Amino acid sequence: MRVATYASHSALQILKGAKDEGFETVAFGPSKVKPLYTRYFPVADHFIEGKYPEEELLELEAVVVPTGSFVAYLGVELVEKMEVPYYGNKAVLRWESDRSLEREWLEKAKLSLPRIYEDPDEIDGPVIVKPFGAGGGRGYFLASSPEDFWKKAERLGVREKEDLSRVQIQEYVVGVPVYPHYFYSKLNGELELMSVDRRYESNADAIGRIPAREQIDLGISTDYTVVGNIPIVLRESLLMDVIEAGERVVKAAEELMGGLWGPFCLEGVFTPDMEFVVFEISARIVAGTNPFVHGSPYTWLRYDFPVSTGRRIAMELKQGIAEDRLGEILT
Ligand code: AMP
Ligand code: AMP
């Protein structure tokens, strides 16, 4: 068996972790990035050009580790149909890609969630408007009143109530962004806290460098294009809340969709009242784990060797082989 993934996002970490666990590795993607994975960072033993070279992957007896890029570029339908074994539960994809199903899942897990406005004319405080299917925070905008909403929504082609199915209007929660990364081992029935990051976003993280008066004069609006990730270590008294939120998400997934296993991430903010308000779940490895190729403070507390999320996935695959239980974790 070989470990394969799409050449972007968190592939360096996934493939490095797989090699550390003794697997041969495969990267696939555009030929332009081949040197990145084979020469500058020699983590891929094989590089195949293509978005998803199914034949070659089957021949190599590869298992695909999905990332945000793999799912984004292939699309949920193709991923559901793919024949190469996939690490994780594919049933989760539907729940995650549909904002109403995702909401049902997070509500069942009893997480604190931002209020959703079905009717923009009810907006009575700051909101963040998210077009459906927007990748990486592109096209989001902030509004503070119904008039403000309708004025700004126009550039998305949203002019009347019939067009509202294209966007979700969430209460804008004021707090600091915190993205905890988890790993649920289906083989051991245990949840692990792997690491925590926040994103470095353009231009959201640039606006504070401009004095308020100039901000208004320049008419700057906020974008959330991810450029990188910054590690966070949480205040220790917050850890139990974060861990319990993860446990409840796993439990809700067992009831709703046959389970969630492997890496996942809750994306939210901590408010001044120390409440963790979650606005999204990523049900696979997030790129925010990339600062921790050599492990994080949290994995170091649990393991006596450097464990990244990528390596943790490979450890689970290795255990699956050793215990003859791979079938339980691949779909
Ligand atoms: P890419 O392959 O870099 O074009 O990314 C594919 C998807 O993963 C996009 O939706 C990105 O927003 C997301 N993504 C990529 N890199 C990161 C990162 N470092 N942090 C958060 N999200 C990311
Ligand atoms: P997302 O694409 O949902 O991960 O969000 C992109 C950016 O918008 C991140 O910087 C988040 O911190 C911010 N964000 C998303 N939803 C909310 C919300 N309901 N309240 C405050 N900030 C948010």
XYZ file of C-alpha atoms and ligand atoms in Angstrom:
377
model
C 0.000 0.000 0.000
C 1.173 3.549 -0.800
C -0.013 6.865 0.620
C -1.139 9.399 -2.000
C -2.492 12.936 -1.985
C -3.089 15.904 -4.260
C -0.024 18.155 -4.526
C -1.134 21.274 -2.639
C -2.549 22.408 0.739
C -0.971 20.029 3.314
C 0.602 17.463 0.984
C 4.162 18.148 2.160
C 3.200 17.301 5.720
C 1.042 14.274 4.802
C 3.723 12.722 2.605
C 6.540 13.460 5.038
C 4.511 11.851 7.829
C 3.825 8.808 5.671
C 7.518 8.420 4.865
C 8.390 8.702 8.543
C 6.066 5.764 9.149
C 7.759 3.744 6.415
C 5.260 4.160 3.543
C 6.143 4.810 -0.071
C 4.400 8.023 -1.200
C 2.636 9.418 -4.255
C 1.796 13.038 -5.137
C -0.406 13.961 -8.100
C -1.225 17.373 -9.542
C 0.055 19.929 -12.083
C 3.560 19.282 -13.439
C 4.612 22.808 -12.423
C 4.768 21.782 -8.745
C 6.605 18.484 -9.255
C 9.980 19.953 -8.139
C 8.399 21.120 -4.895
C 7.485 17.587 -3.858
C 10.399 15.676 -5.374
C 13.421 18.001 -5.336
C 13.106 20.979 -2.985
C 11.246 18.863 -0.440
C 11.789 15.219 -1.386
C 8.623 13.765 0.181
C 7.045 12.114 -2.883
C 8.515 8.864 -4.201
C 6.208 9.093 -7.223
C 4.763 12.158 -8.946
C 1.908 11.725 -11.391
C 0.624 14.587 -13.489
C -3.143 15.029 -13.335
C -6.074 16.129 -11.225
C -6.920 12.591 -10.238
C -5.051 9.872 -12.200
C -7.266 6.983 -11.125
C -5.667 4.219 -13.231
C -2.145 4.939 -12.010
C -3.253 5.284 -8.413
C -5.024 1.917 -8.536
C -1.932 0.314 -10.075
C 0.226 1.744 -7.294
C -2.214 0.385 -4.661
C -2.558 3.890 -3.311
C -4.803 5.144 -0.522
C -5.816 8.785 -0.994
C -5.642 11.123 1.980
C -8.155 13.891 1.148
C -7.316 17.568 1.652
C -9.236 20.807 1.075
C -7.580 21.096 -2.321
C -8.407 17.557 -3.404
C -12.092 17.953 -2.580
C -12.254 21.517 -3.987
C -10.651 20.616 -7.311
C -12.367 17.258 -7.811
C -15.818 18.177 -6.481
C -17.940 16.230 -4.028
C -19.670 14.126 -6.724
C -16.436 12.792 -8.195
C -14.947 12.140 -4.772
C -18.025 10.118 -3.813
C -17.599 7.984 -6.941
C -13.825 7.539 -6.904
C -12.524 3.982 -6.820
C -9.201 4.527 -5.146
C -9.570 3.824 -1.406
C -10.167 7.027 0.567
C -9.109 7.618 4.167
C -12.156 8.883 6.097
C -15.934 8.693 5.865
C -17.201 9.952 2.488
C -20.717 10.287 3.902
C -19.449 13.343 5.777
C -18.892 15.292 2.533
C -22.612 15.967 1.965
C -23.121 17.138 5.517
C -20.221 19.478 5.314
C -20.818 20.983 1.882
C -24.460 21.894 2.542
C -24.694 24.792 4.990
C -28.095 23.680 6.363
C -26.959 20.100 6.995
C -23.728 21.390 8.526
C -25.785 23.583 10.833
C -27.951 20.612 11.874
C -24.811 18.637 12.737
C -23.234 21.446 14.780
C -26.536 22.123 16.557
C -26.849 18.456 17.473
C -23.340 18.691 18.923
C -24.620 21.567 21.093
C -21.955 24.031 19.961
C -22.428 27.788 20.301
C -23.191 29.013 16.792
C -23.659 32.486 15.303
C -27.254 33.467 14.663
C -28.393 32.984 11.051
C -30.580 35.672 9.472
C -33.044 34.195 6.972
C -34.399 37.656 6.195
C -31.910 40.498 5.586
C -34.556 43.000 6.615
C -34.176 41.669 10.180
C -30.479 42.564 10.379
C -30.043 44.428 13.668
C -26.301 44.153 14.283
C -23.079 43.315 12.475
C -23.320 40.403 10.011
C -20.931 38.545 7.744
C -22.382 37.462 4.411
C -21.007 34.293 2.854
C -21.776 33.282 -0.715
C -22.340 29.513 -1.012
C -19.349 27.603 -2.275
C -16.943 30.480 -1.729
C -13.436 29.128 -1.184
C -11.166 30.599 1.422
C -13.295 33.558 2.438
C -13.399 35.137 -1.025
C -16.458 37.295 -1.677
C -17.485 37.583 1.975
C -18.663 40.984 3.092
C -19.725 42.699 6.298
C -22.936 44.652 6.747
C -24.648 46.346 9.632
C -28.207 47.088 8.508
C -30.749 45.920 5.891
C -29.915 48.932 3.659
C -26.208 48.229 3.924
C -26.828 44.567 3.071
C -28.861 45.253 -0.080
C -26.363 47.838 -1.297
C -23.381 45.498 -0.907
C -25.186 42.325 -2.029
C -25.794 43.831 -5.418
C -22.270 43.139 -6.595
C -22.991 39.426 -6.029
C -26.098 39.755 -8.171
C -28.348 39.438 -5.107
C -31.100 42.024 -5.713
C -34.287 40.452 -4.341
C -35.371 37.849 -1.816
C -35.418 35.066 -4.442
C -31.648 35.471 -4.817
C -31.002 34.879 -1.121
C -30.460 31.136 -1.571
C -27.025 32.077 -2.874
C -25.764 33.534 0.392
C -25.786 32.850 4.101
C -26.078 35.778 6.490
C -24.403 35.089 9.841
C -24.201 37.214 12.916
C -20.640 38.635 13.021
C -19.205 37.406 16.305
C -16.546 39.675 17.758
C -13.705 37.605 19.172
C -10.293 36.249 18.257
C -10.148 33.502 15.641
C -9.091 30.075 16.958
C -8.986 26.897 14.885
C -8.363 23.735 16.952
C -7.250 20.655 15.004
C -8.420 17.248 16.184
C -7.768 13.650 15.290
C -10.297 10.973 16.079
C -8.833 7.476 16.010
C -11.575 5.103 14.994
C -9.295 2.151 15.716
C -8.684 3.236 19.330
C -11.993 5.086 19.855
C -10.055 8.141 21.078
C -10.049 11.847 20.332
C -6.726 13.716 20.301
C -6.099 17.467 20.264
C -3.341 17.894 17.679
C -2.682 21.643 17.420
C -4.307 25.073 17.109
C -3.820 27.850 14.549
C -5.247 31.096 13.350
C -5.198 32.194 9.751
C -3.215 35.035 8.285
C -5.638 36.683 5.900
C -5.362 39.395 3.292
C -6.652 41.991 3.695
C -8.380 41.328 7.060
C -5.020 41.249 8.842
C -3.783 44.313 6.964
C -6.569 46.723 7.837
C -5.314 47.292 11.387
C -2.126 48.769 9.891
C -4.072 51.639 8.403
C -5.393 54.390 10.696
C -9.201 54.490 10.982
C -9.558 57.824 9.203
C -7.658 56.563 6.154
C -9.645 53.347 6.178
C -12.805 55.369 5.700
C -11.240 57.673 3.114
C -9.925 54.715 1.122
C -13.288 52.900 1.274
C -11.600 49.569 2.013
C -13.779 46.477 2.335
C -12.712 43.280 4.076
C -11.439 40.189 2.286
C -10.359 36.948 3.955
C -7.939 35.417 1.469
C -5.770 32.926 3.323
C -2.060 33.518 2.852
C -0.657 31.452 5.707
C -1.232 30.136 9.210
C 0.018 31.180 12.616
C 0.398 28.698 15.511
C -1.515 29.302 18.721
C -1.154 27.847 22.177
C -4.410 28.230 24.082
C -4.879 29.419 27.602
C -4.870 26.137 29.508
C -8.248 26.675 31.151
C -9.840 26.773 27.683
C -8.562 23.366 26.618
C -11.250 21.244 28.238
C -14.019 23.239 26.508
C -12.314 22.826 23.156
C -11.845 19.097 23.698
C -15.454 18.586 24.796
C -16.691 20.429 21.704
C -14.682 17.977 19.577
C -16.062 14.977 21.469
C -19.642 16.143 20.898
C -19.035 16.665 17.181
C -17.746 13.081 16.869
C -20.716 11.728 18.812
C -23.227 13.688 16.709
C -21.528 12.387 13.549
C -21.929 8.802 14.751
C -25.661 9.351 15.092
C -26.114 11.319 11.867
C -23.739 9.892 9.279
C -21.976 6.796 10.529
C -19.075 8.606 12.132
C -16.327 11.140 11.589
C -12.790 9.824 11.858
C -9.298 11.051 11.129
C -8.425 14.754 11.281
C -10.984 17.567 11.508
C -11.115 21.193 12.592
C -13.625 23.505 14.243
C -13.356 27.069 12.974
C -14.498 29.735 15.338
C -13.742 32.640 17.609
C -13.282 33.021 21.334
C -15.347 35.905 22.676
C -14.314 38.089 25.631
C -16.611 35.877 27.784
C -14.380 32.899 26.898
C -17.122 31.342 24.814
C -16.027 29.333 21.756
C -18.439 30.234 18.952
C -18.042 27.934 15.956
C -18.939 29.014 12.438
C -17.660 26.087 10.425
C -16.326 22.532 10.507
C -13.689 21.094 8.177
C -14.013 17.342 8.237
C -10.481 16.549 7.072
C -6.942 17.780 7.536
C -6.737 21.584 7.459
C -3.686 23.482 6.239
C -3.523 25.131 9.654
C -1.728 21.971 10.803
C 1.233 22.863 8.528
C 3.226 24.844 11.118
C 3.460 21.583 13.070
C 5.409 19.317 10.696
C 7.657 18.535 13.649
C 4.751 18.151 16.066
C 2.968 20.686 18.265
C 3.097 21.370 22.005
C 0.005 19.179 22.317
C 1.289 16.176 20.370
C 4.576 16.482 22.259
C 2.644 16.078 25.524
C 1.195 12.813 24.293
C 3.966 11.261 22.207
C 7.695 11.035 22.782
C 8.491 11.646 19.134
C 7.424 14.420 16.706
C 3.882 13.755 15.481
C 2.252 16.004 12.892
C -1.338 15.424 11.835
C 0.056 13.970 8.592
C 2.143 11.494 10.542
C -0.799 10.654 12.816
C -2.822 9.652 9.736
C 0.008 7.359 8.620
C 0.231 5.854 12.118
C -3.481 5.012 11.940
C -3.067 3.424 8.485
C -0.140 1.387 9.798
C -2.166 0.225 12.785
C -5.025 -0.677 10.427
C -2.676 -2.887 8.430
C -1.130 -4.484 11.535
C -4.534 -5.278 13.042
C -6.056 -6.217 9.684
C -8.695 -3.488 10.149
C -7.972 -1.152 7.201
C -11.488 -1.776 5.932
C -12.903 0.043 8.953
C -11.178 3.338 8.142
C -11.215 3.433 4.318
C -14.294 4.193 2.200
P -5.077 25.694 -2.789
O -4.735 24.298 -3.224
O -3.982 26.406 -2.069
O -5.634 26.510 -3.948
O -6.256 25.583 -1.705
C -7.435 24.852 -1.874
C -8.420 25.169 -0.758
O -7.834 24.991 0.535
C -8.907 26.631 -0.783
O -10.276 26.615 -0.417
C -8.079 27.319 0.275
O -8.770 28.381 0.846
C -7.825 26.219 1.292
N -6.493 26.446 1.861
C -5.319 26.284 1.228
N -4.278 26.622 2.002
C -4.813 27.006 3.177
C -4.233 27.470 4.395
N -2.905 27.600 4.535
N -5.062 27.739 5.434
C -6.376 27.617 5.280
N -6.985 27.194 4.146
C -6.225 26.896 3.105
P -14.385 30.968 6.948
O -14.183 30.941 5.463
O -15.777 30.626 7.344
O -13.362 30.147 7.665
O -14.168 32.472 7.427
C -13.186 33.356 6.897
C -12.927 34.510 7.866
O -14.140 35.126 8.306
C -12.208 34.095 9.134
O -11.229 35.064 9.404
C -13.207 34.125 10.215
O -12.602 34.509 11.439
C -14.205 35.160 9.732
N -15.562 34.765 10.114
C -16.331 33.824 9.508
N -17.551 33.730 10.076
C -17.555 34.620 11.088
C -18.526 35.009 12.069
N -19.756 34.454 12.090
N -18.181 35.961 12.949
C -16.966 36.544 12.907
N -16.019 36.231 12.016
C -16.294 35.296 11.113
